[in-house]
Amino acid sequence: MELQIAKIFLWFVLYSVLGWVYESILCSVMSRSLVNRGFLNGPYCPIYGVGAVSVVLLLQGVTDTPVALFFSSIVVTGVLEYFTSWLLEKLFHASWWDYHDFPFNINGRVCLYGALVFGVLSMVLMYWLHPRISGFVDSFSDLTVMFFTGAAAALMMADTIVTVKHTLAMSSRLRQLQQALDDYKGQLVAHGEQLRDKLQTGLETLTPEEMKARLREALETHGDPQRLEELRSRWQSSVETASDLLKQDQLKAELRQRIEQIKARSTAMSRFQDRRLLKAFPALRSSEYGDALERLKEKLSEISSRSDQKND
């Protein structure tokens, strides 16, 4: 029993690797650059391993009917992809892939095109690939099977811990960045409202020509204190308005300082992981920290562009 479970786990590992190869080639061709596709760091996509093993174990009884196998595999893989997308979003508050631009999609998590592709791949799996994979694993000795199972399980577990830890840390940094952006926007809006009120008041102030005329009139009337005070008050309002305009630059400086503090707390490894994940999942969207994520994407894109220019 333990040996059979170990063999099934090796199926899972091999299909995860093959899924990573398929996804990486597809995404690299589409983006015209090398992409390490997958949530984890290693060369494997566990969702493909789980999907392939699920199809093998659940649909063995329908291999005699290709049409039934095709549609059954669409259901199995579709449910798995939808659930995985939902689970990742709940855990990390982010949507890792998005099919909203594809016709006949369900909440952007699955789509008809993808379902048909997985249906075809499942047919290839059951009628051609799995007999060979199963035979390959059966050719190993029992000791070899257990060794590779333990090694692969330890490696993937360590990779999962590192990746999840980093992703949670990235979410924390995005939360801090989003808070800084929200604070800046709030201060800017409040400042804008104050400035608007003062500008509206300023519209009622005198023009420079009118000021000169009033000043001349006040002087001609032996320095009427009331007129002079009125002019002084209006002049002070204009000075305050100019000062308020300068305050916007101060708010921007404060925002830049907070962003630099957040960046200073990140390590070289975290920045590498950020780039890897965002390149692997270009459609990644955050449900809570959208502005911060877009700013992070822009910053990493700038860094990548500068790096490419240096290499050239």
GROMACS .gro file of C-alpha atoms in nm, residues 99-280:
model
  182
   99TYR     CA    1  -0.968   3.468  -1.833
  100HIS     CA    2  -1.207   3.762  -1.847
  101ASP     CA    3  -1.087   3.844  -2.199
  102PHE     CA    4  -1.174   3.493  -2.318
  103PRO     CA    5  -1.530   3.408  -2.427
  104PHE     CA    6  -1.741   3.174  -2.216
  105ASN     CA    7  -1.541   3.223  -1.897
  106ILE     CA    8  -1.668   3.173  -1.542
  107ASN     CA    9  -1.566   3.461  -1.314
  108GLY     CA   10  -1.237   3.482  -1.504
  109ARG     CA   11  -1.117   3.163  -1.333
  110VAL     CA   12  -1.184   2.912  -1.611
  111CYS     CA   13  -1.283   2.945  -1.975
  112LEU     CA   14  -1.410   2.726  -2.259
  113TYR     CA   15  -1.082   2.746  -2.453
  114GLY     CA   16  -0.880   2.622  -2.157
  115ALA     CA   17  -1.133   2.351  -2.082
  116LEU     CA   18  -1.112   2.217  -2.438
  117VAL     CA   19  -0.731   2.219  -2.426
  118PHE     CA   20  -0.731   2.024  -2.099
  119GLY     CA   21  -0.985   1.783  -2.247
  120VAL     CA   22  -0.751   1.709  -2.536
  121LEU     CA   23  -0.448   1.684  -2.304
  122SER     CA   24  -0.641   1.439  -2.086
  123MET     CA   25  -0.706   1.219  -2.389
  124VAL     CA   26  -0.333   1.221  -2.469
  125LEU     CA   27  -0.262   1.146  -2.103
  126MET     CA   28  -0.490   0.845  -2.073
  127TYR     CA   29  -0.430   0.684  -2.413
  128TRP     CA   30  -0.061   0.751  -2.465
  129LEU     CA   31   0.134   0.926  -2.187
  130HIS     CA   32   0.026   0.756  -1.866
  131PRO     CA   33   0.097   0.397  -1.977
  132ARG     CA   34   0.456   0.509  -2.043
  133ILE     CA   35   0.490   0.711  -1.719
  134SER     CA   36   0.343   0.426  -1.517
  135GLY     CA   37   0.577   0.176  -1.683
  136PHE     CA   38   0.873   0.405  -1.622
  137VAL     CA   39   0.797   0.432  -1.249
  138ASP     CA   40   0.731   0.056  -1.223
  139SER     CA   41   1.080  -0.009  -1.364
  140PHE     CA   42   1.236   0.135  -1.046
  141SER     CA   43   1.321  -0.085  -0.751
  142ASP     CA   44   1.114  -0.042  -0.438
  143LEU     CA   45   1.407   0.126  -0.262
  144THR     CA   46   1.455   0.371  -0.553
  145VAL     CA   47   1.086   0.459  -0.554
  146MET     CA   48   1.088   0.534  -0.181
  147PHE     CA   49   1.411   0.734  -0.207
  148PHE     CA   50   1.293   0.956  -0.491
  149THR     CA   51   0.953   0.997  -0.324
  150GLY     CA   52   1.113   1.119   0.000
  151ALA     CA   53   1.359   1.348  -0.179
  152ALA     CA   54   1.092   1.502  -0.404
  153ALA     CA   55   0.851   1.547  -0.114
  154ALA     CA   56   1.116   1.721   0.098
  155LEU     CA   57   1.222   1.947  -0.190
  156MET     CA   58   0.868   2.048  -0.283
  157MET     CA   59   0.771   2.101   0.081
  158ALA     CA   60   1.071   2.329   0.138
  159ASP     CA   61   0.995   2.516  -0.184
  160THR     CA   62   0.632   2.558  -0.079
  161ILE     CA   63   0.730   2.697   0.262
  162VAL     CA   64   0.978   2.945   0.110
  163THR     CA   65   0.733   3.059  -0.158
  164VAL     CA   66   0.436   3.095   0.075
  165LYS     CA   67   0.650   3.281   0.328
  166HIS     CA   68   0.767   3.522   0.060
  167THR     CA   69   0.419   3.569  -0.085
  168LEU     CA   70   0.282   3.657   0.258
  169ALA     CA   71   0.574   3.899   0.307
  170MET     CA   72   0.501   4.054  -0.032
  171SER     CA   73   0.138   4.096   0.069
  172SER     CA   74   0.254   4.270   0.387
  173ARG     CA   75   0.476   4.508   0.190
  174LEU     CA   76   0.194   4.574  -0.055
  175ARG     CA   77  -0.035   4.652   0.238
  176GLN     CA   78   0.216   4.905   0.374
  177LEU     CA   79   0.262   5.059   0.030
  178GLN     CA   80  -0.114   5.074  -0.025
  179GLN     CA   81  -0.155   5.244   0.314
  180ALA     CA   82   0.106   5.504   0.217
  181LEU     CA   83  -0.070   5.565  -0.115
  182ASP     CA   84  -0.411   5.589   0.054
  183ASP     CA   85  -0.275   5.832   0.313
  184TYR     CA   86  -0.121   6.044   0.038
  185LYS     CA   87  -0.446   6.043  -0.160
  186GLY     CA   88  -0.646   6.133   0.150
  187GLN     CA   89  -0.415   6.421   0.237
  188LEU     CA   90  -0.412   6.535  -0.125
  189VAL     CA   91  -0.792   6.534  -0.144
  190ALA     CA   92  -0.826   6.723   0.184
  191HIS     CA   93  -0.560   6.967   0.075
  192GLY     CA   94  -0.728   7.006  -0.263
  193GLU     CA   95  -1.059   7.091  -0.098
  194GLN     CA   96  -0.890   7.352   0.120
  195LEU     CA   97  -0.711   7.494  -0.180
  196ARG     CA   98  -1.034   7.503  -0.379
  197ASP     CA   99  -1.206   7.700  -0.104
  198LYS     CA  100  -0.919   7.945  -0.087
  199LEU     CA  101  -0.909   7.981  -0.463
  200GLN     CA  102  -1.282   8.047  -0.467
  201THR     CA  103  -1.223   8.311  -0.203
  202GLY     CA  104  -0.934   8.440  -0.406
  203LEU     CA  105  -1.162   8.493  -0.704
  204GLU     CA  106  -1.332   8.756  -0.498
  205THR     CA  107  -1.003   8.933  -0.424
  206LEU     CA  108  -0.889   9.235  -0.613
  207THR     CA  109  -0.678   9.222  -0.926
  208PRO     CA  110  -0.335   9.390  -0.906
  209GLU     CA  111  -0.469   9.692  -1.095
  210GLU     CA  112  -0.765   9.720  -0.861
  211MET     CA  113  -0.530   9.685  -0.563
  212LYS     CA  114  -0.317   9.972  -0.685
  213ALA     CA  115  -0.626  10.185  -0.739
  214ARG     CA  116  -0.758  10.104  -0.391
  215LEU     CA  117  -0.418  10.170  -0.238
  216ARG     CA  118  -0.396  10.502  -0.418
  217GLU     CA  119  -0.749  10.584  -0.300
  218ALA     CA  120  -0.661  10.488   0.056
  219LEU     CA  121  -0.353  10.706   0.049
  220GLU     CA  122  -0.551  10.991  -0.096
  221THR     CA  123  -0.797  10.959   0.192
  222HIS     CA  124  -0.514  11.005   0.440
  223GLY     CA  125  -0.441  10.626   0.487
  224ASP     CA  126  -0.785  10.502   0.579
  225PRO     CA  127  -0.702  10.221   0.831
  226GLN     CA  128  -1.007  10.013   0.728
  227ARG     CA  129  -0.912  10.015   0.360
  228LEU     CA  130  -0.549   9.933   0.438
  229GLU     CA  131  -0.653   9.639   0.660
  230GLU     CA  132  -0.877   9.507   0.381
  231LEU     CA  133  -0.590   9.518   0.134
  232ARG     CA  134  -0.354   9.351   0.380
  233SER     CA  135  -0.604   9.070   0.444
  234ARG     CA  136  -0.653   9.001   0.077
  235TRP     CA  137  -0.279   9.005   0.012
  236GLN     CA  138  -0.226   8.758   0.298
  237SER     CA  139  -0.486   8.526   0.142
  238SER     CA  140  -0.292   8.527  -0.185
  239VAL     CA  141   0.031   8.445  -0.003
  240GLU     CA  142  -0.138   8.152   0.180
  241THR     CA  143  -0.270   8.019  -0.150
  242ALA     CA  144   0.082   8.016  -0.295
  243SER     CA  145   0.206   7.843   0.019
  244ASP     CA  146  -0.063   7.576  -0.018
  245LEU     CA  147   0.058   7.499  -0.369
  246LEU     CA  148   0.405   7.433  -0.229
  247LYS     CA  149   0.256   7.192   0.027
  248GLN     CA  150   0.174   6.944  -0.253
  249ASP     CA  151   0.547   6.899  -0.312
  250GLN     CA  152   0.592   6.830   0.059
  251LEU     CA  153   0.323   6.559   0.047
  252LYS     CA  154   0.493   6.395  -0.252
  253ALA     CA  155   0.827   6.405  -0.070
  254GLU     CA  156   0.672   6.235   0.234
  255LEU     CA  157   0.522   5.963   0.010
  256ARG     CA  158   0.859   5.900  -0.157
  257GLN     CA  159   1.023   5.874   0.185
  258ARG     CA  160   0.772   5.613   0.305
  259ILE     CA  161   0.818   5.412  -0.015
  260GLU     CA  162   1.196   5.419   0.029
  261GLN     CA  163   1.154   5.292   0.386
  262ILE     CA  164   0.941   5.002   0.262
  263LYS     CA  165   1.198   4.922  -0.008
  264ALA     CA  166   1.481   4.933   0.247
  265ARG     CA  167   1.315   4.654   0.445
  266SER     CA  168   1.308   4.424   0.139
  267THR     CA  169   1.602   4.192   0.066
  268ALA     CA  170   1.766   4.096  -0.262
  269MET     CA  171   1.595   3.757  -0.243
  270SER     CA  172   1.252   3.913  -0.190
  271ARG     CA  173   1.306   4.142  -0.490
  272PHE     CA  174   1.410   3.839  -0.697
  273GLN     CA  175   1.097   3.653  -0.587
  274ASP     CA  176   0.881   3.956  -0.667
  275ARG     CA  177   1.019   3.969  -1.021
  276ARG     CA  178   0.979   3.593  -1.068
  277LEU     CA  179   0.619   3.581  -0.954
  278LEU     CA  180   0.512   3.891  -1.146
  279LYS     CA  181   0.680   3.762  -1.460
  280ALA     CA  182   0.526   3.416  -1.416
   0.00000   0.00000   0.00000
